[in-house]
Amino acid sequence: MFKFCTYTLLTVLTANLLATAGDTTLTWTSPILPKLYSNNPDINPLGQPITPLEESWIGSLINIGAMIAPLPFGFLSTKLGRKISFLCMAVPAIVSYLILAFLQNLYWYYFARLLAGVTAGGACSILPAYIAEVAEDSNRGMLSVTLNVFWTFGNLIPYVLGPYLAIIPFNLILAFIPALFFVLFLIIAPESPYYLVAKNDIDKAEESLMKLRSRSRSGIGKELLSIQDSLKLAEKKGNIFDLFKTRANLKALIISVTLMVFQQLSGINAVLFYTQLIFEAAGSNLPAEISSIIIGLVLLTSSLIIPFFADRLGRKVFLMISTVGTMVSLVILGTYFFYKESLPDNVKWVPILSVVLYIVSLNLGLGPFVWTISSELFSVDVKPIGTSLVSLTCWVGSFITTKFFNDLNSAMGQAGTFWLFASFCFLALLFTVFFVPETRGKSFAEIQEILQK
């Protein structure tokens, strides 16, 4: 049975609101792009239809912003603390949605999408590490995977609201989420005890742990010693070059970056960004916007289930199941598009079923556990820098897959594109089996010992 302090849970859930804010920016394109193709000025705020090239930039520019974010936020997190860096992350998303609501010009849209990416990229790079640091070893897996619940809830909101609301109220509702996070996190969340110990502020580290665990000073003594032991591996301030100086850090970097490359090459963000357009191309029996809402609900529902098993089966098992499921679903989806013109109407449910299987499979491992594992593998001295590089890898991969998704479809056909994604899922399965260590229930010090072998 899972045991955790109520205040720890409240802190994690409050922090996760930033993930919700960040992920609304990802699926914002799904309901909005069809509107931007409209000739009706009452629907299209830009006044005229966008071109496919403009569509690709609106979809992919968020990734450029997200590429910029990890390293400076990693530096800010190391120098000034996790809490200040999170509060700074919320501001670009608020400004972005206000621009999208009131400045209805294509170039302002480009700029707003860049800003949105700063929040999304920063949240992805630092949030997993913060949650891992405030959680206990016994429930770290479960609390870390709750992050995915809030990410997927953020995915769902644009799917549900976007097709039915005008541009201004839609974007104002989305702006409210990071604003709410800013206020609640400022009031509720303590600084990471790992950061405070690293800064030799033992008194404040004790206060943080006492607050998180709702225990007396004597009740957190053992955990404080464990944190100090972990930091003995990190007596000096880490920099990017330290990632290559020890066997453990180098293995952590290679495993984390490779898993993130495979996550993006599975097509995760291409499918999420262009869900509604994919269903329109598939000719599904259901309206594309309804199909997108179904996918968002499946994404959220499946993410609610995983936390209860995260510390029972282990990360590696989930990753293997996930890669098999995504591979099979993408093969089915590609096969549907390959034979689409000759298929009878009574099989037009196949795209929805395939994407549902794909989403559920992603949520079993490739979605949440890639982030969880990367936050667990790096030693404390290089964790902000290491996770920032992993996040940078994520957004570079996302930019490539979203910017050139339509080009791939033109060159290979939609069937070929999905089959290509499936082949990368197979490679991810092999990599997981042979190279990814199991981190379930292990302390950070124990994980470092495993990597050092």
Short mmCIF file of C-alpha atoms in Angstrom, two decimals:
data_model
loop_
_atom_site.label_atom_id
_atom_site.label_comp_id
_atom_site.label_asym_id
_atom_site.label_seq_id
_atom_site.Cartn_x
_atom_site.Cartn_y
_atom_site.Cartn_z
CA MET A 1 0.00 0.00 0.00
CA PHE A 2 1.29 3.46 -0.87
CA LYS A 3 2.14 5.76 2.06
CA PHE A 4 2.87 9.43 1.70
CA CYS A 5 2.40 12.62 3.65
CA THR A 6 -0.55 14.77 2.66
CA TYR A 7 1.65 17.86 2.36
CA THR A 8 4.07 16.06 0.05
CA LEU A 9 1.14 15.08 -2.16
CA LEU A 10 -0.25 18.63 -2.10
CA THR A 11 3.16 20.03 -3.07
CA VAL A 12 3.51 17.60 -5.98
CA LEU A 13 -0.03 18.24 -7.25
CA THR A 14 0.50 22.00 -7.09
CA ALA A 15 3.79 21.72 -8.97
CA ASN A 16 2.07 19.57 -11.58
CA LEU A 17 -0.21 22.46 -12.54
CA LEU A 18 2.78 23.84 -14.42
CA ALA A 19 2.80 20.65 -16.49
CA THR A 20 -0.89 21.18 -17.29
CA ALA A 21 -0.16 24.74 -18.40
CA GLY A 22 2.77 23.58 -20.51
CA ASP A 23 0.90 20.79 -22.23
CA THR A 24 -2.10 22.90 -23.21
CA THR A 25 0.37 24.61 -25.53
CA LEU A 26 1.11 21.30 -27.29
CA THR A 27 -2.43 20.35 -28.31
CA TRP A 28 -3.53 23.97 -28.84
CA THR A 29 -2.80 23.43 -32.53
CA SER A 30 -5.19 20.48 -32.93
CA PRO A 31 -8.47 22.48 -32.75
CA ILE A 32 -7.00 25.81 -33.88
CA LEU A 33 -5.32 24.83 -37.17
CA PRO A 34 -8.63 23.83 -38.85
CA LYS A 35 -9.99 27.28 -37.90
CA LEU A 36 -6.93 28.99 -39.36
CA TYR A 37 -7.63 27.24 -42.68
CA SER A 38 -11.14 28.74 -42.79
CA ASN A 39 -12.18 31.50 -45.20
CA ASN A 40 -14.72 32.75 -42.66
CA PRO A 41 -13.30 35.78 -40.76
CA ASP A 42 -15.71 35.06 -37.89
CA ILE A 43 -13.89 31.73 -37.40
CA ASN A 44 -10.37 32.59 -38.57
CA PRO A 45 -8.88 35.45 -36.50
CA LEU A 46 -6.13 35.95 -39.08
CA GLY A 47 -8.67 36.94 -41.73
CA GLN A 48 -7.38 34.59 -44.43
CA PRO A 49 -6.43 30.90 -44.63
CA ILE A 50 -2.90 29.94 -43.65
CA THR A 51 -0.65 28.01 -46.04
CA PRO A 52 0.78 24.54 -45.30
CA LEU A 53 4.17 26.19 -44.67
CA GLU A 54 2.63 28.60 -42.15
CA GLU A 55 0.85 25.66 -40.53
CA SER A 56 4.15 23.84 -40.08
CA TRP A 57 5.69 26.88 -38.38
CA ILE A 58 2.73 27.43 -36.07
CA GLY A 59 2.92 23.78 -35.10
CA SER A 60 6.67 23.55 -34.69
CA LEU A 61 7.85 26.93 -33.35
CA ILE A 62 6.86 25.91 -29.84
CA ASN A 63 9.70 23.42 -30.04
CA ILE A 64 12.23 26.19 -30.75
CA GLY A 65 11.11 27.98 -27.59
CA ALA A 66 11.30 24.73 -25.68
CA MET A 67 14.85 24.10 -26.95
CA ILE A 68 15.92 27.48 -25.58
CA ALA A 69 14.42 26.91 -22.13
CA PRO A 70 16.15 23.87 -20.53
CA LEU A 71 19.73 25.14 -20.17
CA PRO A 72 18.93 28.60 -18.72
CA PHE A 73 16.24 27.18 -16.44
CA GLY A 74 18.63 24.40 -15.43
CA PHE A 75 21.20 27.07 -14.54
CA LEU A 76 18.56 29.13 -12.69
CA SER A 77 17.40 26.04 -10.81
CA THR A 78 20.96 25.28 -9.68
CA LYS A 79 21.85 28.86 -8.71
CA LEU A 80 18.60 30.27 -7.25
CA GLY A 81 16.55 27.18 -6.50
CA ARG A 82 13.78 25.10 -8.02
CA LYS A 83 10.98 27.28 -6.66
CA ILE A 84 12.11 30.56 -8.22
CA SER A 85 12.78 28.86 -11.55
CA PHE A 86 9.25 27.39 -11.62
CA LEU A 87 7.63 30.74 -10.91
CA CYS A 88 9.62 32.27 -13.77
CA MET A 89 8.49 29.45 -16.09
CA ALA A 90 4.81 30.33 -15.69
CA VAL A 91 5.15 33.88 -17.02
CA PRO A 92 5.86 33.11 -20.72
CA ALA A 93 2.74 30.91 -20.97
CA ILE A 94 0.54 33.65 -19.52
CA VAL A 95 1.94 36.23 -21.96
CA SER A 96 1.67 33.78 -24.86
CA TYR A 97 -2.04 33.15 -24.38
CA LEU A 98 -2.78 36.86 -23.95
CA ILE A 99 -1.05 37.52 -27.28
CA LEU A 100 -3.02 34.72 -28.97
CA ALA A 101 -6.24 36.15 -27.54
CA PHE A 102 -5.81 39.79 -28.50
CA LEU A 103 -3.08 40.23 -31.16
CA GLN A 104 -4.52 38.49 -34.20
CA ASN A 105 -1.59 38.63 -36.55
CA LEU A 106 0.40 35.71 -37.98
CA TYR A 107 3.78 36.98 -36.79
CA TRP A 108 2.46 37.62 -33.29
CA TYR A 109 1.17 34.03 -33.39
CA TYR A 110 4.68 32.85 -34.24
CA PHE A 111 6.12 34.83 -31.32
CA ALA A 112 3.43 33.56 -28.94
CA ARG A 113 4.17 29.97 -29.88
CA LEU A 114 7.86 30.57 -29.16
CA LEU A 115 6.96 31.91 -25.72
CA ALA A 116 4.66 28.97 -25.05
CA GLY A 117 7.55 26.66 -25.78
CA VAL A 118 9.66 28.32 -23.09
CA THR A 119 7.15 27.24 -20.44
CA ALA A 120 6.66 23.76 -21.88
CA GLY A 121 10.39 23.13 -22.25
CA GLY A 122 11.26 24.48 -18.83
CA ALA A 123 8.57 22.42 -17.11
CA CYS A 124 9.68 19.22 -18.82
CA SER A 125 13.31 19.74 -17.84
CA ILE A 126 13.02 20.66 -14.16
CA LEU A 127 9.66 19.38 -12.86
CA PRO A 128 10.52 15.64 -12.86
CA ALA A 129 13.67 16.29 -10.84
CA TYR A 130 11.82 18.46 -8.30
CA ILE A 131 9.11 15.84 -7.78
CA ALA A 132 11.73 13.11 -7.38
CA GLU A 133 13.54 15.25 -4.79
CA VAL A 134 10.50 16.05 -2.61
CA ALA A 135 9.14 12.47 -2.75
CA GLU A 136 10.29 9.57 -0.57
CA ASP A 137 12.04 6.52 -2.04
CA SER A 138 8.99 4.35 -1.32
CA ASN A 139 6.54 6.47 -3.34
CA ARG A 140 8.81 8.33 -5.75
CA GLY A 141 7.60 6.31 -8.73
CA MET A 142 3.94 6.91 -8.02
CA LEU A 143 4.32 10.62 -7.35
CA SER A 144 6.57 11.06 -10.39
CA VAL A 145 3.99 9.49 -12.67
CA THR A 146 1.25 11.82 -11.38
CA LEU A 147 3.11 14.38 -13.48
CA ASN A 148 1.88 12.51 -16.54
CA VAL A 149 -1.72 12.79 -15.32
CA PHE A 150 -1.44 16.57 -15.29
CA TRP A 151 0.36 16.58 -18.63
CA THR A 152 -2.44 14.56 -20.20
CA PHE A 153 -5.10 16.74 -18.57
CA GLY A 154 -3.37 19.68 -20.24
CA ASN A 155 -3.55 17.79 -23.54
CA LEU A 156 -7.29 17.23 -23.07
CA ILE A 157 -8.34 20.82 -22.37
CA PRO A 158 -7.74 22.20 -25.92
CA TYR A 159 -9.35 19.10 -27.45
CA VAL A 160 -12.52 19.72 -25.42
CA LEU A 161 -12.75 23.52 -25.52
CA GLY A 162 -10.99 24.50 -28.75
CA PRO A 163 -13.57 23.35 -31.33
CA TYR A 164 -16.45 25.09 -29.55
CA LEU A 165 -15.06 28.38 -28.23
CA ALA A 166 -14.03 31.55 -30.03
CA ILE A 167 -10.34 32.44 -30.01
CA ILE A 168 -10.46 35.06 -27.24
CA PRO A 169 -12.30 33.12 -24.50
CA PHE A 170 -10.43 29.94 -25.40
CA ASN A 171 -7.02 31.54 -24.92
CA LEU A 172 -8.06 33.45 -21.79
CA ILE A 173 -9.14 30.19 -20.14
CA LEU A 174 -5.77 28.67 -21.01
CA ALA A 175 -3.95 31.74 -19.62
CA PHE A 176 -5.71 31.25 -16.28
CA ILE A 177 -3.98 27.87 -15.69
CA PRO A 178 -0.36 29.13 -15.42
CA ALA A 179 -1.62 32.15 -13.46
CA LEU A 180 -3.30 29.80 -10.96
CA PHE A 181 -0.12 27.74 -10.71
CA PHE A 182 1.95 30.85 -9.97
CA VAL A 183 -0.23 31.87 -7.02
CA LEU A 184 -0.64 28.39 -5.50
CA PHE A 185 2.99 27.33 -5.90
CA LEU A 186 4.21 30.59 -4.40
CA ILE A 187 2.05 29.99 -1.31
CA ILE A 188 2.27 26.21 -0.85
CA ALA A 189 5.46 24.67 -2.19
CA PRO A 190 8.72 24.45 -0.21
CA GLU A 191 12.17 24.54 -1.75
CA SER A 192 13.73 21.17 -2.62
CA PRO A 193 15.64 19.77 0.39
CA TYR A 194 18.28 18.46 -2.02
CA TYR A 195 18.92 21.97 -3.33
CA LEU A 196 19.12 23.37 0.21
CA VAL A 197 21.57 20.68 1.37
CA ALA A 198 23.65 21.29 -1.77
CA LYS A 199 23.80 24.96 -0.72
CA ASN A 200 24.85 23.90 2.82
CA ASP A 201 21.67 25.45 4.24
CA ILE A 202 20.98 22.53 6.58
CA ASP A 203 18.52 24.42 8.80
CA LYS A 204 16.25 25.29 5.87
CA ALA A 205 16.65 21.76 4.48
CA GLU A 206 15.40 20.39 7.80
CA GLU A 207 12.47 22.83 7.75
CA SER A 208 11.61 21.77 4.20
CA LEU A 209 11.67 18.06 5.12
CA MET A 210 9.68 18.63 8.32
CA LYS A 211 7.04 20.44 6.28
CA LEU A 212 6.98 17.85 3.49
CA ARG A 213 6.84 14.85 5.85
CA SER A 214 4.81 16.45 8.68
CA ARG A 215 7.37 15.10 11.13
CA SER A 216 9.54 16.45 13.92
CA ARG A 217 13.21 17.23 13.48
CA SER A 218 14.16 13.82 14.86
CA GLY A 219 11.74 12.13 12.46
CA ILE A 220 13.52 13.41 9.36
CA GLY A 221 17.07 12.81 10.54
CA LYS A 222 17.58 9.55 8.64
CA GLU A 223 16.31 11.02 5.37
CA LEU A 224 18.48 14.10 5.79
CA LEU A 225 21.53 11.86 6.23
CA SER A 226 20.55 9.96 3.08
CA ILE A 227 20.38 13.23 1.15
CA GLN A 228 23.79 14.23 2.48
CA ASP A 229 25.19 10.83 1.46
CA SER A 230 23.85 11.33 -2.05
CA LEU A 231 25.45 14.74 -2.19
CA LYS A 232 28.82 13.32 -1.20
CA LEU A 233 28.90 12.11 -4.79
CA ALA A 234 28.45 15.74 -5.72
CA GLU A 235 30.70 17.74 -3.43
CA LYS A 236 31.60 20.20 -6.15
CA LYS A 237 29.21 22.13 -8.32
CA GLY A 238 28.41 20.20 -11.43
CA ASN A 239 28.80 21.54 -14.94
CA ILE A 240 28.16 20.11 -18.37
CA PHE A 241 31.65 18.60 -18.59
CA ASP A 242 31.06 16.58 -15.40
CA LEU A 243 28.54 14.52 -17.36
CA PHE A 244 31.48 12.94 -19.19
CA LYS A 245 33.91 12.51 -16.27
CA THR A 246 32.39 9.53 -14.46
CA ARG A 247 31.06 6.24 -15.77
CA ALA A 248 27.79 6.71 -13.89
CA ASN A 249 27.05 10.16 -15.31
CA LEU A 250 28.02 9.17 -18.84
CA LYS A 251 25.79 6.09 -18.73
CA ALA A 252 22.96 8.20 -17.30
CA LEU A 253 23.34 10.68 -20.15
CA ILE A 254 23.48 8.05 -22.90
CA ILE A 255 20.50 6.09 -21.56
CA SER A 256 18.36 9.17 -20.91
CA VAL A 257 19.09 10.89 -24.23
CA THR A 258 18.62 7.69 -26.25
CA LEU A 259 15.27 6.97 -24.59
CA MET A 260 14.16 10.53 -25.32
CA VAL A 261 15.19 10.24 -28.97
CA PHE A 262 13.12 7.07 -29.27
CA GLN A 263 10.19 8.76 -27.51
CA GLN A 264 10.10 11.51 -30.12
CA LEU A 265 10.74 9.20 -33.07
CA SER A 266 7.72 7.19 -31.97
CA GLY A 267 5.75 10.18 -33.29
CA ILE A 268 4.31 11.22 -29.93
CA ASN A 269 4.17 14.97 -30.52
CA ALA A 270 3.37 14.72 -34.23
CA VAL A 271 0.23 12.73 -33.34
CA LEU A 272 -0.75 15.05 -30.46
CA PHE A 273 -0.17 18.27 -32.44
CA TYR A 274 -2.09 17.13 -35.52
CA THR A 275 -4.71 14.78 -34.02
CA GLN A 276 -7.73 16.48 -35.59
CA LEU A 277 -6.07 16.77 -39.02
CA ILE A 278 -5.05 13.08 -38.89
CA PHE A 279 -8.64 12.03 -38.26
CA GLU A 280 -9.89 14.30 -41.04
CA ALA A 281 -7.42 12.64 -43.44
CA ALA A 282 -8.46 9.18 -42.23
CA GLY A 283 -12.10 9.80 -43.10
CA SER A 284 -13.33 8.40 -39.78
CA ASN A 285 -17.06 7.90 -39.22
CA LEU A 286 -16.95 10.26 -36.24
CA PRO A 287 -16.33 14.01 -36.65
CA ALA A 288 -12.62 14.75 -36.27
CA GLU A 289 -13.13 17.03 -33.26
CA ILE A 290 -15.11 14.31 -31.43
CA SER A 291 -12.42 11.75 -32.22
CA SER A 292 -9.82 14.14 -30.79
CA ILE A 293 -11.81 14.52 -27.57
CA ILE A 294 -12.04 10.73 -27.27
CA ILE A 295 -8.27 10.51 -27.64
CA GLY A 296 -7.78 13.18 -24.99
CA LEU A 297 -10.08 11.33 -22.58
CA VAL A 298 -8.25 8.05 -23.22
CA LEU A 299 -4.95 9.84 -22.63
CA LEU A 300 -6.16 11.18 -19.29
CA THR A 301 -7.90 7.98 -18.15
CA SER A 302 -4.93 5.75 -18.88
CA SER A 303 -2.58 8.16 -17.12
CA LEU A 304 -4.76 7.96 -13.99
CA ILE A 305 -4.25 4.20 -13.76
CA ILE A 306 -0.48 3.98 -14.20
CA PRO A 307 0.57 5.64 -10.88
CA PHE A 308 -0.93 2.76 -8.89
CA PHE A 309 1.38 0.28 -10.61
CA ALA A 310 4.50 2.42 -11.10
CA ASP A 311 6.22 1.09 -7.98
CA ARG A 312 4.95 -2.48 -8.35
CA LEU A 313 6.00 -3.60 -11.82
CA GLY A 314 8.92 -1.24 -12.36
CA ARG A 315 9.92 1.26 -15.03
CA LYS A 316 11.67 -1.22 -17.33
CA VAL A 317 8.71 -3.60 -17.60
CA PHE A 318 6.38 -0.72 -18.44
CA LEU A 319 8.80 0.57 -21.07
CA MET A 320 8.93 -2.83 -22.79
CA ILE A 321 5.14 -3.18 -22.81
CA SER A 322 4.83 0.40 -24.06
CA THR A 323 7.21 0.01 -27.00
CA VAL A 324 5.45 -3.16 -28.16
CA GLY A 325 2.03 -1.49 -27.93
CA THR A 326 3.06 1.65 -29.80
CA MET A 327 4.76 -0.41 -32.50
CA VAL A 328 1.68 -2.57 -33.09
CA SER A 329 -0.73 0.39 -33.12
CA LEU A 330 1.40 2.35 -35.60
CA VAL A 331 1.68 -0.67 -37.90
CA ILE A 332 -2.12 -0.99 -37.87
CA LEU A 333 -2.62 2.74 -38.49
CA GLY A 334 -0.10 2.73 -41.34
CA THR A 335 -1.76 -0.32 -42.89
CA TYR A 336 -5.15 1.42 -42.73
CA PHE A 337 -3.81 4.45 -44.62
CA PHE A 338 -2.07 2.18 -47.15
CA TYR A 339 -5.34 0.41 -48.06
CA LYS A 340 -7.63 3.34 -47.23
CA GLU A 341 -9.08 3.89 -50.72
CA SER A 342 -10.15 0.26 -51.13
CA LEU A 343 -11.55 -0.28 -47.63
CA PRO A 344 -15.31 -0.48 -46.94
CA ASP A 345 -17.00 2.09 -44.71
CA ASN A 346 -17.53 -0.43 -41.91
CA VAL A 347 -13.81 -0.41 -41.01
CA LYS A 348 -13.47 3.37 -40.60
CA TRP A 349 -13.34 2.82 -36.84
CA VAL A 350 -9.81 1.42 -37.25
CA PRO A 351 -7.99 4.82 -37.05
CA ILE A 352 -9.66 5.68 -33.75
CA LEU A 353 -8.93 2.24 -32.30
CA SER A 354 -5.32 2.43 -33.49
CA VAL A 355 -4.71 5.86 -31.99
CA VAL A 356 -6.44 4.80 -28.74
CA LEU A 357 -4.08 1.81 -28.50
CA TYR A 358 -1.16 4.09 -29.35
CA ILE A 359 -2.07 6.61 -26.64
CA VAL A 360 -2.62 3.94 -23.98
CA SER A 361 0.67 2.30 -24.89
CA LEU A 362 2.52 5.63 -24.70
CA ASN A 363 1.10 6.24 -21.25
CA LEU A 364 2.38 2.86 -20.10
CA GLY A 365 5.99 3.88 -20.51
CA LEU A 366 7.36 5.94 -23.39
CA GLY A 367 5.36 8.96 -22.25
CA PRO A 368 5.93 9.23 -18.47
CA PHE A 369 8.76 6.86 -17.60
CA VAL A 370 11.34 8.34 -19.96
CA TRP A 371 11.11 11.53 -17.89
CA THR A 372 10.99 9.61 -14.60
CA ILE A 373 14.05 7.52 -15.42
CA SER A 374 16.10 10.53 -16.54
CA SER A 375 15.30 12.34 -13.28
CA GLU A 376 16.47 9.27 -11.32
CA LEU A 377 19.67 8.36 -13.17
CA PHE A 378 21.69 11.58 -12.88
CA SER A 379 23.67 12.31 -9.71
CA VAL A 380 22.51 15.36 -7.79
CA ASP A 381 25.39 17.61 -8.87
CA VAL A 382 24.60 17.25 -12.57
CA LYS A 383 20.86 16.52 -12.37
CA PRO A 384 19.62 19.98 -13.46
CA ILE A 385 22.10 20.09 -16.34
CA GLY A 386 21.54 16.46 -17.31
CA THR A 387 17.75 16.67 -17.29
CA SER A 388 17.98 19.96 -19.20
CA LEU A 389 19.96 18.23 -21.96
CA VAL A 390 17.39 15.44 -22.03
CA SER A 391 14.63 18.03 -22.33
CA LEU A 392 16.57 19.78 -25.10
CA THR A 393 16.78 16.44 -26.91
CA CYS A 394 13.03 16.06 -26.54
CA TRP A 395 12.27 19.38 -28.16
CA VAL A 396 14.79 19.01 -30.97
CA GLY A 397 13.16 15.68 -31.80
CA SER A 398 9.71 17.18 -31.47
CA PHE A 399 10.62 20.05 -33.80
CA ILE A 400 11.89 17.64 -36.44
CA THR A 401 8.85 15.36 -36.28
CA THR A 402 6.27 18.17 -36.21
CA LYS A 403 7.93 20.54 -38.69
CA PHE A 404 8.50 17.81 -41.26
CA PHE A 405 5.47 15.61 -40.53
CA ASN A 406 3.65 16.89 -43.61
CA ASP A 407 6.83 16.57 -45.69
CA LEU A 408 7.17 12.94 -44.60
CA ASN A 409 3.55 12.33 -45.54
CA SER A 410 4.19 13.82 -48.97
CA ALA A 411 7.38 11.83 -49.54
CA MET A 412 6.41 8.48 -48.01
CA GLY A 413 2.64 8.67 -47.76
CA GLN A 414 0.90 8.64 -44.39
CA ALA A 415 1.28 4.86 -44.28
CA GLY A 416 5.04 5.09 -44.71
CA THR A 417 5.29 7.78 -42.02
CA PHE A 418 3.51 5.67 -39.41
CA TRP A 419 5.49 2.56 -40.37
CA LEU A 420 8.70 4.57 -39.94
CA PHE A 421 7.59 5.58 -36.44
CA ALA A 422 6.80 1.91 -35.72
CA SER A 423 10.32 0.84 -36.70
CA PHE A 424 11.79 3.26 -34.15
CA CYS A 425 9.52 1.76 -31.48
CA PHE A 426 11.03 -1.65 -32.25
CA LEU A 427 14.54 -0.24 -31.80
CA ALA A 428 13.41 1.34 -28.52
CA LEU A 429 12.28 -2.09 -27.32
CA LEU A 430 15.70 -3.60 -28.01
CA PHE A 431 17.48 -0.71 -26.29
CA THR A 432 15.26 -1.02 -23.21
CA VAL A 433 15.80 -4.76 -22.90
CA PHE A 434 19.59 -4.60 -23.09
CA PHE A 435 20.64 -1.23 -21.67
CA VAL A 436 18.04 0.36 -19.35
CA PRO A 437 18.48 -0.41 -15.61
CA GLU A 438 15.56 -0.88 -13.22
CA THR A 439 15.29 1.99 -10.71
CA ARG A 440 12.12 0.98 -8.86
CA GLY A 441 12.39 1.44 -5.07
CA LYS A 442 16.08 2.36 -5.16
CA SER A 443 17.62 5.41 -3.53
CA PHE A 444 19.61 7.85 -5.65
CA ALA A 445 22.82 6.56 -4.05
CA GLU A 446 21.94 2.95 -4.98
CA ILE A 447 21.18 3.98 -8.56
CA GLN A 448 24.58 5.66 -8.84
CA GLU A 449 26.26 2.47 -7.62
CA ILE A 450 24.47 0.46 -10.33
CA LEU A 451 25.53 2.90 -13.05
CA GLN A 452 29.10 2.97 -11.84
CA LYS A 453 29.55 -0.78 -12.49
#
